[in-house]
XYZ file of N, CA and C in Angstrom:
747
model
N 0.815 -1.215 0.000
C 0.000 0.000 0.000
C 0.850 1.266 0.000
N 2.368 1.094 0.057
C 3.113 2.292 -0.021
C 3.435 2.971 1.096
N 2.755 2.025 2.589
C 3.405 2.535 4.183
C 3.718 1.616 4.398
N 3.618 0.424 4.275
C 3.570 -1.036 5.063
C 4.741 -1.561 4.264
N 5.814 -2.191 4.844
C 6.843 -3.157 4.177
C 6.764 -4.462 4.925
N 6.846 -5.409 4.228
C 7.414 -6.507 5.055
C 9.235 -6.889 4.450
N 9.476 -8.024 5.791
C 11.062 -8.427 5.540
C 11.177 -8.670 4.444
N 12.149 -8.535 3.595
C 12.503 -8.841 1.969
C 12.267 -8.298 1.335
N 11.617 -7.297 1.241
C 11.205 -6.387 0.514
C 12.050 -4.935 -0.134
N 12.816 -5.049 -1.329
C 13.023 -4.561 -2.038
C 12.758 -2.778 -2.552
N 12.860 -1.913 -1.609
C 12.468 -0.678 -1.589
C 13.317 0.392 -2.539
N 12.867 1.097 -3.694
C 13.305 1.935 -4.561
C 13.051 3.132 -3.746
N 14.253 4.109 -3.384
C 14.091 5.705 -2.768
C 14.813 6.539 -3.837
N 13.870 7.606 -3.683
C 14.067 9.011 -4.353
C 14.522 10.146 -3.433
N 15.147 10.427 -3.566
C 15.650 11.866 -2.894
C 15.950 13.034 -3.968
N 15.701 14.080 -3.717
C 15.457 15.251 -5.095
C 15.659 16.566 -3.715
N 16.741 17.328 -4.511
C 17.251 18.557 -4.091
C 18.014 19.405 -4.808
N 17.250 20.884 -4.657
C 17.701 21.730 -5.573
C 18.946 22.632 -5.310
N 19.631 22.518 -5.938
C 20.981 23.538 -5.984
C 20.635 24.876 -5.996
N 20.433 25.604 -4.626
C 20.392 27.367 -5.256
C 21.048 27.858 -6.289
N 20.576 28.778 -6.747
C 20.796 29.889 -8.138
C 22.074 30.308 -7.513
N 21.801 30.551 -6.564
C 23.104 31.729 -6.347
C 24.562 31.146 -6.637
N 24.544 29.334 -7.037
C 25.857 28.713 -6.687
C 26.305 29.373 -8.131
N 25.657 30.132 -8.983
C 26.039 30.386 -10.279
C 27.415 31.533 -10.008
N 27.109 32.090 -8.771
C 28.032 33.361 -8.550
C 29.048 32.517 -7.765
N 29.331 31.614 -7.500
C 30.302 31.122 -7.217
C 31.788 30.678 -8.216
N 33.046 30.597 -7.841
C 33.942 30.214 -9.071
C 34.209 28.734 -8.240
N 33.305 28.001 -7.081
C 32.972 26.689 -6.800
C 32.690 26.444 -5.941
N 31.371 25.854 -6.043
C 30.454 25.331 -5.158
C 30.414 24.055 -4.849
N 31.201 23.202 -3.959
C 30.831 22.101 -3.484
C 29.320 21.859 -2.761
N 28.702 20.326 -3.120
C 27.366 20.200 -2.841
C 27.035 19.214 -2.466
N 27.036 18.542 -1.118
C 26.712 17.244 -1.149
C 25.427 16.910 -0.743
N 24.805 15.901 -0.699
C 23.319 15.316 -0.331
C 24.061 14.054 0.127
N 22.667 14.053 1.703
C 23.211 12.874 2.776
C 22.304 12.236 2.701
N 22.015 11.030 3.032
C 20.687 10.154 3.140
C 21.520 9.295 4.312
N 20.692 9.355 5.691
C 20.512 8.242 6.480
C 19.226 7.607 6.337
N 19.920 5.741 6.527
C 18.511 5.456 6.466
C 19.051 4.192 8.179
N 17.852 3.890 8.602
C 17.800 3.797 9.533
C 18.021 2.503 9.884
N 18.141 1.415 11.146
C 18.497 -0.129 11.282
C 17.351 -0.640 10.754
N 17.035 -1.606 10.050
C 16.306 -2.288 9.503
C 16.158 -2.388 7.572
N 16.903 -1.650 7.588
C 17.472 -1.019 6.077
C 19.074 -1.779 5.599
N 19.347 -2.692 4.593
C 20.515 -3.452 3.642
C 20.297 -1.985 2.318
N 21.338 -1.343 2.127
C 20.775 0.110 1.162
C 22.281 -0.739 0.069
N 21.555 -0.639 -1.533
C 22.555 -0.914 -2.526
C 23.455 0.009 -2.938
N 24.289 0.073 -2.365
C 25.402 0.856 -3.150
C 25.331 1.105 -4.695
N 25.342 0.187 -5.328
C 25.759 -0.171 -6.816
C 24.250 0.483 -7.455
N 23.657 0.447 -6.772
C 22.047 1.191 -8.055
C 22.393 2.541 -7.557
N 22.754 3.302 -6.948
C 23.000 4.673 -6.775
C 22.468 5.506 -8.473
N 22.025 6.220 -8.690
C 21.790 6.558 -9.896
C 21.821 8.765 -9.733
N 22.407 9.026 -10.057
C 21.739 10.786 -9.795
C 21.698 11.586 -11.303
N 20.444 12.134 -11.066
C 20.056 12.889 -12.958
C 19.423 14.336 -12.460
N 20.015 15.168 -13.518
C 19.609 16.381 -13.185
C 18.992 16.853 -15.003
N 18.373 16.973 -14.928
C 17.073 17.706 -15.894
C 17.097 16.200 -17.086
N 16.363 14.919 -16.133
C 16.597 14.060 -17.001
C 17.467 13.412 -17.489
N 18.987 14.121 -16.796
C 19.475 12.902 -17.766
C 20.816 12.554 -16.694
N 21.289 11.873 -16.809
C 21.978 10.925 -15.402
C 23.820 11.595 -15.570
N 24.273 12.163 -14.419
C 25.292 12.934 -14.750
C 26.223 11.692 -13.467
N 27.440 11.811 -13.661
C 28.211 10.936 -12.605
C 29.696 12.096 -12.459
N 29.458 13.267 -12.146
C 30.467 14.066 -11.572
C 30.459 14.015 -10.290
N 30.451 13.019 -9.501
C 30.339 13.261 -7.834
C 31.030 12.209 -7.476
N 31.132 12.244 -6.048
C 31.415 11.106 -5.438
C 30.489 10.173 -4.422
N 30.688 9.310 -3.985
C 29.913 8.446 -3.244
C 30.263 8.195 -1.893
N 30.356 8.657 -0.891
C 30.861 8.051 0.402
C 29.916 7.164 0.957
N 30.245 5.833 1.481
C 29.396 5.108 2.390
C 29.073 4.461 0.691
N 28.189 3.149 1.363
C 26.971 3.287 2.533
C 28.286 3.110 3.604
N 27.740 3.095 4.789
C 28.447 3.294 5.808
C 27.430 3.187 6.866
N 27.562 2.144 8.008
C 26.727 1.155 9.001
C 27.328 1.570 10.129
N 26.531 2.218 10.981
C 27.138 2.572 12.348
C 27.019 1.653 13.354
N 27.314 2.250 14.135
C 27.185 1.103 15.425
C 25.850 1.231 15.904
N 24.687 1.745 15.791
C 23.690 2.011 15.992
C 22.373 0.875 15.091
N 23.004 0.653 13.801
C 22.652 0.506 12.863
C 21.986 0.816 11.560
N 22.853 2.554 11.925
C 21.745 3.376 10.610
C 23.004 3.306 9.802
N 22.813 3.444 8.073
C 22.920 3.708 7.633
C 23.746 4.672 6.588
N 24.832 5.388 6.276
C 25.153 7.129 5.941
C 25.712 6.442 4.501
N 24.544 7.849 3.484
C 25.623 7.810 2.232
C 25.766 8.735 2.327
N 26.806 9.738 1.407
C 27.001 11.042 1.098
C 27.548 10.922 -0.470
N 26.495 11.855 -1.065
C 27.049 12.158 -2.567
C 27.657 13.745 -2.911
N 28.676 13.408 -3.148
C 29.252 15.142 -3.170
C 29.687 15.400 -4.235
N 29.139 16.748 -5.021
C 29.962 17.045 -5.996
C 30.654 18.073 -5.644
N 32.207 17.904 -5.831
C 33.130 18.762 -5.476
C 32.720 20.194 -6.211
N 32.449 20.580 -6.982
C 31.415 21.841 -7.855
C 29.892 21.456 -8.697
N 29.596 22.522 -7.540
C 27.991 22.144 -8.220
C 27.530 23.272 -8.652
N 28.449 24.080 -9.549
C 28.037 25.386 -9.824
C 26.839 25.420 -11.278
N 27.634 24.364 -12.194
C 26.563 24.203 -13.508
C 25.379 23.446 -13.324
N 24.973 22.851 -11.881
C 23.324 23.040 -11.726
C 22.947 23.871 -10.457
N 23.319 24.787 -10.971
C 22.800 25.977 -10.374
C 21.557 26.200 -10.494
N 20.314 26.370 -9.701
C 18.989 26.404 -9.950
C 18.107 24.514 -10.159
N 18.640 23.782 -10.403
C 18.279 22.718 -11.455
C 18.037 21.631 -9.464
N 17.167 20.526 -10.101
C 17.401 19.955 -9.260
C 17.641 18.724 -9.395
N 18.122 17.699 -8.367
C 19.670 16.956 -8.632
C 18.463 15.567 -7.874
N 18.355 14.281 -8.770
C 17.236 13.543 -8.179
C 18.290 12.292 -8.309
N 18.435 11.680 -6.928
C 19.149 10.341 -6.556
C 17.913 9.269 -6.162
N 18.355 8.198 -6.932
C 17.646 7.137 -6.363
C 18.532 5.556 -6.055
N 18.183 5.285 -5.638
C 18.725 3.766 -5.033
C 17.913 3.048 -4.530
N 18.230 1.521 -4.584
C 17.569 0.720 -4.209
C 18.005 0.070 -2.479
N 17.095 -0.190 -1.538
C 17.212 -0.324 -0.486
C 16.392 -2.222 0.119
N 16.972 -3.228 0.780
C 16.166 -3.922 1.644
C 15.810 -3.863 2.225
N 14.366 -4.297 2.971
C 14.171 -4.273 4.401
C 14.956 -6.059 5.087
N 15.246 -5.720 6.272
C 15.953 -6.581 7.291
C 15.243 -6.887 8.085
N 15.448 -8.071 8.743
C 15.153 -8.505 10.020
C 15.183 -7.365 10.964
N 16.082 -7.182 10.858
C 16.480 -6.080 12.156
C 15.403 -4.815 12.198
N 14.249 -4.634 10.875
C 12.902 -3.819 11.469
C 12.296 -4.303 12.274
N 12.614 -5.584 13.110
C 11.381 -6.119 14.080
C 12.294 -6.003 15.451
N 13.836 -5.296 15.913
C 14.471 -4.386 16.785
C 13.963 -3.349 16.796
N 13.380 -2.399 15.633
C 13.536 -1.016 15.483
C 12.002 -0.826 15.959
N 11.428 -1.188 16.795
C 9.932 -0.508 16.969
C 9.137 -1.379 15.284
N 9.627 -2.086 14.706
C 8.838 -2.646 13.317
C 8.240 -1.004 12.488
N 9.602 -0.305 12.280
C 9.401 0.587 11.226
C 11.172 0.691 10.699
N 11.041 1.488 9.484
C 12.185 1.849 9.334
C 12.012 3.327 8.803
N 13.268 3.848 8.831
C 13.318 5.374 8.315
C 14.426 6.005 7.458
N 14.080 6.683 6.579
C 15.170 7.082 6.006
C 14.837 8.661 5.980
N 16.167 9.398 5.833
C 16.021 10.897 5.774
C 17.423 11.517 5.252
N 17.057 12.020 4.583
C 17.623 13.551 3.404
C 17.963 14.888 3.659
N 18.987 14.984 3.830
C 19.826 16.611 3.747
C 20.882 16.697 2.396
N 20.655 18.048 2.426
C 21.957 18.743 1.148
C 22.341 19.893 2.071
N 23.637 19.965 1.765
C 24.772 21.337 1.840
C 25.553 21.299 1.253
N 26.117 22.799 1.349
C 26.610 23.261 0.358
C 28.162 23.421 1.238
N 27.961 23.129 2.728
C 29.564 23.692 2.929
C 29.887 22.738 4.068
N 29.314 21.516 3.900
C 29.757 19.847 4.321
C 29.040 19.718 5.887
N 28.417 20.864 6.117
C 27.633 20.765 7.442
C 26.124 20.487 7.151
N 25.516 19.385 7.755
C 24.395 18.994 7.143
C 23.482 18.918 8.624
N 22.998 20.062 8.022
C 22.159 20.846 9.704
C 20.697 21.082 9.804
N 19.722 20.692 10.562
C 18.394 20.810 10.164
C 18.223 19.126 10.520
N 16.593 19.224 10.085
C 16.234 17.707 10.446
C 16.055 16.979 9.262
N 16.010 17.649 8.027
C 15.413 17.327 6.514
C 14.556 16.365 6.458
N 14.551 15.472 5.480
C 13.013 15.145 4.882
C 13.204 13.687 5.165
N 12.041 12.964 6.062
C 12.350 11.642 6.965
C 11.218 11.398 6.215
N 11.491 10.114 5.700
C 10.092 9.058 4.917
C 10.245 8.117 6.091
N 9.179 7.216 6.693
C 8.797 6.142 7.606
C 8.144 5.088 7.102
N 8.306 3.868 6.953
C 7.265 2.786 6.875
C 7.242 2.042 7.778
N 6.443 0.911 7.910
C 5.811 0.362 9.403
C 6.172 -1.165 8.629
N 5.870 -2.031 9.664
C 5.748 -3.469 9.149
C 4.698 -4.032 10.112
N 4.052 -5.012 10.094
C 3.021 -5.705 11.126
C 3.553 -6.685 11.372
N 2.765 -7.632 12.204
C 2.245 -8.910 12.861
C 0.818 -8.925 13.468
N 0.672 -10.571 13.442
C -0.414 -11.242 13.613
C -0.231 -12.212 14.320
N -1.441 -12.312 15.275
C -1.496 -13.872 16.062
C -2.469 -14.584 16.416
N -2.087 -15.677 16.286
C -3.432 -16.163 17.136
C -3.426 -17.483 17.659
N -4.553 -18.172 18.453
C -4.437 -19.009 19.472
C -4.958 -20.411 19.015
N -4.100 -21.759 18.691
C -4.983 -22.861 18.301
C -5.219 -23.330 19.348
N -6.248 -23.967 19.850
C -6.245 -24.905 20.986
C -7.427 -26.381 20.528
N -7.825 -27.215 21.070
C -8.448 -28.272 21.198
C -9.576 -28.514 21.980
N -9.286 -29.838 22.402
C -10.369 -30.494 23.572
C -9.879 -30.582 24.904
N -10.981 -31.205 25.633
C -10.026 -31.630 27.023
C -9.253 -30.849 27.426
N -8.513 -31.468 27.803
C -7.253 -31.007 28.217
C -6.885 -30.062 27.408
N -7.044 -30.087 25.962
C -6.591 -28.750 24.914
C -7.079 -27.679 24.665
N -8.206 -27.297 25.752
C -8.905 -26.745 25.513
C -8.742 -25.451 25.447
N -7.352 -24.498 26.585
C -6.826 -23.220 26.527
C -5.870 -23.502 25.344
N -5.010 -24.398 25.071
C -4.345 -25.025 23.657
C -4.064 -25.567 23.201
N -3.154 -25.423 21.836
C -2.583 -26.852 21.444
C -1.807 -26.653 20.883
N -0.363 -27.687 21.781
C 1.035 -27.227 20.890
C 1.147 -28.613 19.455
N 2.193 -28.015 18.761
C 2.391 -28.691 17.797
C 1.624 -28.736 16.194
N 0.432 -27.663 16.213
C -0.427 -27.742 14.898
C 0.180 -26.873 13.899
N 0.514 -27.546 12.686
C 1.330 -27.032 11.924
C -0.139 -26.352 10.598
N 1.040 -25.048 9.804
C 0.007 -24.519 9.256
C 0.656 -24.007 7.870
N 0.194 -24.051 6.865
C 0.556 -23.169 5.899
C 0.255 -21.753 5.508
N 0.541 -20.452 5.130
C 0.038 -19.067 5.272
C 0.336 -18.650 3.974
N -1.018 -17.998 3.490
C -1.018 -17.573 2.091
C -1.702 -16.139 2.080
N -1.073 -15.405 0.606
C -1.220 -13.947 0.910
C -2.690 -14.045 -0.387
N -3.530 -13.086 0.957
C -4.934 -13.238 0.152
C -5.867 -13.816 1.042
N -7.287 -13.649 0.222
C -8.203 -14.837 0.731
C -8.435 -16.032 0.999
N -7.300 -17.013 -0.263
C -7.585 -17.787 -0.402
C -6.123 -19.317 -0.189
N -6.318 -20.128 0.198
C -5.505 -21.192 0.260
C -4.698 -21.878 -0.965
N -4.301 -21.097 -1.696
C -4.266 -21.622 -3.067
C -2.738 -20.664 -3.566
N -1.702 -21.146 -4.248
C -0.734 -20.726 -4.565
C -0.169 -21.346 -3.630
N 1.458 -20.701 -3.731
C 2.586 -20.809 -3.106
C 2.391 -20.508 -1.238
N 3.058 -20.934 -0.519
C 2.587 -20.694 0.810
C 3.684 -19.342 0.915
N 3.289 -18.495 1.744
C 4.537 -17.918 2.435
C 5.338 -18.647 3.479
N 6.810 -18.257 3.029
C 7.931 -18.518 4.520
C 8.177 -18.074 5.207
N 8.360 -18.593 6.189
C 9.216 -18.322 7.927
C 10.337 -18.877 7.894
N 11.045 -17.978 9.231
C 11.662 -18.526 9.703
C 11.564 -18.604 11.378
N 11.917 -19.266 12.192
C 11.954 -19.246 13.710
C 12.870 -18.073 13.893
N 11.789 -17.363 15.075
C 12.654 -16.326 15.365
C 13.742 -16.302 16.842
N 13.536 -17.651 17.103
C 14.913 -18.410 18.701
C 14.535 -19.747 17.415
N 15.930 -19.799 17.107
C 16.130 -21.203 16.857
C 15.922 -22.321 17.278
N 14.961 -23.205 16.510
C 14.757 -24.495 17.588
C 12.938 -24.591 17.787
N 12.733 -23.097 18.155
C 11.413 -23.054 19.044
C 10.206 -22.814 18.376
N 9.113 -23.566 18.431
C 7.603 -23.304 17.431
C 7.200 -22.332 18.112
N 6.347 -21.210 17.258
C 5.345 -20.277 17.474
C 5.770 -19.214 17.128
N 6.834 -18.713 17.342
C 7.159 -17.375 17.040
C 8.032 -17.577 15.616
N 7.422 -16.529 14.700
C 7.984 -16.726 13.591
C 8.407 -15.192 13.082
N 9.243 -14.876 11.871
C 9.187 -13.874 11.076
C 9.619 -14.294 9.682
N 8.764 -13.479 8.772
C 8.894 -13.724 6.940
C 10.206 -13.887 6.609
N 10.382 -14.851 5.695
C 11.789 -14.813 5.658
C 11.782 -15.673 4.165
N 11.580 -15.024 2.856
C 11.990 -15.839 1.854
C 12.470 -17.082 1.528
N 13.719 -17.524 2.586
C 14.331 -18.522 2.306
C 14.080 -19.575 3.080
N 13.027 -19.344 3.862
C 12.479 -19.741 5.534
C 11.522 -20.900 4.789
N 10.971 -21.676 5.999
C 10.238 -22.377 5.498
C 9.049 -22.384 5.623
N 7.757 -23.351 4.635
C 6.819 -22.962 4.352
C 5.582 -23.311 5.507
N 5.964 -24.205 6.792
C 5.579 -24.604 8.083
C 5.794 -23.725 8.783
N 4.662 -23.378 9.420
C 4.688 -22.578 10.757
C 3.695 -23.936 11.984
N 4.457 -23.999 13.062
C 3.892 -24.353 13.872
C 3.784 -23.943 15.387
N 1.813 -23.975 16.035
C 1.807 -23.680 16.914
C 2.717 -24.172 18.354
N 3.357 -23.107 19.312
C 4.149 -23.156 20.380
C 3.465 -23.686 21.422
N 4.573 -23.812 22.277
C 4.139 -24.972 23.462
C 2.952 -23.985 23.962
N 2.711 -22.898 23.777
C 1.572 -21.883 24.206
C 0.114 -21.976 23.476
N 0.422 -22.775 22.551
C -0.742 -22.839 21.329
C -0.582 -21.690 20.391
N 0.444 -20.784 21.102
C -0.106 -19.603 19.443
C 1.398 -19.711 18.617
N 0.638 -19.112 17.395
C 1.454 -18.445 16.365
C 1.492 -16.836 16.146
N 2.507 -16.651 16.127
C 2.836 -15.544 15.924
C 4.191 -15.284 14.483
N 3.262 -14.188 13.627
C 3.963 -13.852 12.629
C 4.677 -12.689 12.995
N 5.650 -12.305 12.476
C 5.981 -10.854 12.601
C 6.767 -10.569 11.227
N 6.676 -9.064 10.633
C 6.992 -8.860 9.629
C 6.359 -8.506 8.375
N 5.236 -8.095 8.511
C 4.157 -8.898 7.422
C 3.331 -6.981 7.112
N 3.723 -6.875 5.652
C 3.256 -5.761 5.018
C 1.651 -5.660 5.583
N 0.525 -5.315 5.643
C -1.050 -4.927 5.495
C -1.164 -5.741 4.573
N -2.536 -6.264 4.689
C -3.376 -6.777 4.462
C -3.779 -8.205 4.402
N -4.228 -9.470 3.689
C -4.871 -10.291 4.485
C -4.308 -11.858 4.033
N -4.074 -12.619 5.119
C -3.311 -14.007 5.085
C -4.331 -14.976 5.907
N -3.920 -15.902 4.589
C -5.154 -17.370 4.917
C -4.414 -18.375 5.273
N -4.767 -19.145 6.624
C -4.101 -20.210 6.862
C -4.717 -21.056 6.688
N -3.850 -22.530 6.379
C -4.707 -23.431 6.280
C -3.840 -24.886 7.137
N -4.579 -25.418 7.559
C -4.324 -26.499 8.433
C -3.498 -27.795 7.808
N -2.008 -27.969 7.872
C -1.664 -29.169 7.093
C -1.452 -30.157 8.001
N -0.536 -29.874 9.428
C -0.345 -30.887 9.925
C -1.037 -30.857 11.530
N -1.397 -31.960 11.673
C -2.349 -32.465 12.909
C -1.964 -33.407 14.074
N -1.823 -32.637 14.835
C -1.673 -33.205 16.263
C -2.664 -34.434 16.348
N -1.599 -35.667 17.207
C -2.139 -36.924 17.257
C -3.704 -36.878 18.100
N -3.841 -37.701 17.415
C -5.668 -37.544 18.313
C -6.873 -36.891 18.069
N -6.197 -36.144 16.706
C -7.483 -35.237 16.224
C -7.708 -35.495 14.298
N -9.129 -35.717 14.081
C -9.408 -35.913 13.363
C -8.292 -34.988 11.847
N -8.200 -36.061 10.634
C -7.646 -35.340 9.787
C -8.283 -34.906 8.501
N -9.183 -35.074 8.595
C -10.520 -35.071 7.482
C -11.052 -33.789 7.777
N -10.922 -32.548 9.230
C -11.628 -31.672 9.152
C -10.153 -30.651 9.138
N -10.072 -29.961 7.977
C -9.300 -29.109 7.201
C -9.318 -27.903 7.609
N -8.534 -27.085 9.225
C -9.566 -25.752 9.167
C -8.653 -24.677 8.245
N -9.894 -23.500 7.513
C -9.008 -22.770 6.924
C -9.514 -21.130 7.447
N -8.683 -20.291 7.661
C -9.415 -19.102 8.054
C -8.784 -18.101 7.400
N -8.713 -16.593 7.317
C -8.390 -15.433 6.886
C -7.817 -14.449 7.939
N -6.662 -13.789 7.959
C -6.772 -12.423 8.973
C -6.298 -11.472 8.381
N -7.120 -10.738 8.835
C -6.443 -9.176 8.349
C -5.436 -8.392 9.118
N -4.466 -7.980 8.837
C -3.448 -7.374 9.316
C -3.809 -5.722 8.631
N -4.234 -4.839 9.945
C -3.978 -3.389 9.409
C -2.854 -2.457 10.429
N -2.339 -1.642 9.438
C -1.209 -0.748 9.733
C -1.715 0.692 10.105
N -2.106 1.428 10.879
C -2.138 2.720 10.978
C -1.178 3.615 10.321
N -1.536 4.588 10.517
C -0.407 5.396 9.916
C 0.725 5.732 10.300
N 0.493 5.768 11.991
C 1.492 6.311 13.154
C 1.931 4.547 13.359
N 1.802 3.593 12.806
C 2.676 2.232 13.054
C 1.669 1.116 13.727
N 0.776 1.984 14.329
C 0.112 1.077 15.423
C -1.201 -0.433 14.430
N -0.637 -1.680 14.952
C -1.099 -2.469 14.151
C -2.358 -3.076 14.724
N -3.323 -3.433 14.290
C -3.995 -4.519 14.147
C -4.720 -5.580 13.545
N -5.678 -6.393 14.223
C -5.560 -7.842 13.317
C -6.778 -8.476 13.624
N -7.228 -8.886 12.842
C -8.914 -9.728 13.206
C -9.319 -10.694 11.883
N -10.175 -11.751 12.057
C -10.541 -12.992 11.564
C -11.326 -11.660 10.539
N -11.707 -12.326 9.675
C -12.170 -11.964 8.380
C -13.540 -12.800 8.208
N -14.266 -12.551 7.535
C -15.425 -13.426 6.869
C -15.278 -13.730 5.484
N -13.661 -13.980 4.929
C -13.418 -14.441 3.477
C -13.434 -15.648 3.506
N -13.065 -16.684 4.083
C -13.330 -18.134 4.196
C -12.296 -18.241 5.500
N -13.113 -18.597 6.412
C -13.293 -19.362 7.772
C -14.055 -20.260 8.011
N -13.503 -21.487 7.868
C -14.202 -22.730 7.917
C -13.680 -24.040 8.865
């Protein structure tokens, strides 16, 4: 939806800043533009791209990326004279991952934009935010299973419906069922924890269907359950999550 990322996810940023007129009265204007982006962010060096009135100029330099101990982020693009786009404005884009490490950061990430002209990059400039979610919920049984049930394994698909490719996990403590986060290379089993729940984390807006593959001993395997949840993102980050009436059965 253009706020919501989940892990793996492949993010194209624009940053666009104009060179004052006045650098024309200069006999040289150094100009650099900074972009931090924040822990939860893998940022590509190599797509770096910068074009000024359309068309892609490479008189600058590149410092960074560069990973602090914090885990943000620093590039700096400087052109040692930025007098001949004087007035014009100077549009960088690059391609960025999201990481695991957005589900440390509060499950958002951030990136933000300054230019100067005399290597002091002062002000708060222009901070873009996206959010990521999670979802959970509780399997339980009979009897004795009745607050839960560990061990029910599940497949999770993006949509209404049970059909396609499943999404992957991975365990987020090695070893341990229930707690999970998206993970491409992860696998396509999620199973409920010695608590009975599952828990996703990572997971862009909007709506994932589980469906029941593997079954704890003792319970019928002929009844297939499949349900829907919706995962919504506020704007300010704050998530929530509820059963759906797309197929719950």
């Amino acid at each position: 939806d253009g706020k919501t990322v989940k892990i793996g996810q492949q993010l194209t940023y624009t940053v666009k800043a104009t060179v004052p007129e006045t650098a024309d009265g200069y006999d040289s204007y150094p100009y650099s533009i900074q972009d931090v982006a924040s822990k939860g962010l893998t940022i590509d060096g190599a797509s770096i791209t910068v074009q000024a009135d359309g068309k892609v100029v490479n008189d600058y330099t590149v410092t960074g990326p560069i990973v602090g101990q914090t885990g943000e982020t620093t590039t700096t693009i400087t052109f040692a004279n930025a007098k001949n786009y004087a007035g014009k404005q100077l549009v960088v884009t690059y391609n960025a991952t999201v990481n695991d490490q957005i589900l440390d950061n509060a499950n958002k990430i951030t990136n933000t934009a300054k230019a100067s002209h005399d290597g002091i990059f002062d002000g708060t400039g222009v901070t873009k935010t996206l959010y990521t979610g999670n979802l959970e919920f509780l399997k339980y049984g009979v009897d004795a299973d009745a607050n839960k049930l560990a061990g029910a394994t599940f497949n999770v698909y993006a949509g209404t419906k049970a059909e396609g490719t499943p999404l992957k996990f991975s365990n987020i403590a090695t070893g341990v069922n229930g707690a999970y986060k998206f993970d491409v290379n992860g696998s396509e089993a999620v199973v409920s924890g010695t608590d009975g729940k599952v828990s996703l984390n990572g997971l862009a807006a909007g709506k994932y269907t589980f469906k029941e593959t593997g079954f704890v001993a003792g319970y019928a395997k002929n009844i297939v359950p499949e349900f829907t949840i919706e995962v919504t993102i506020a704007n300010n980050g704050a998530v929530s999550y509820a059963l759906t009436e797309d197929n719950n059965k």
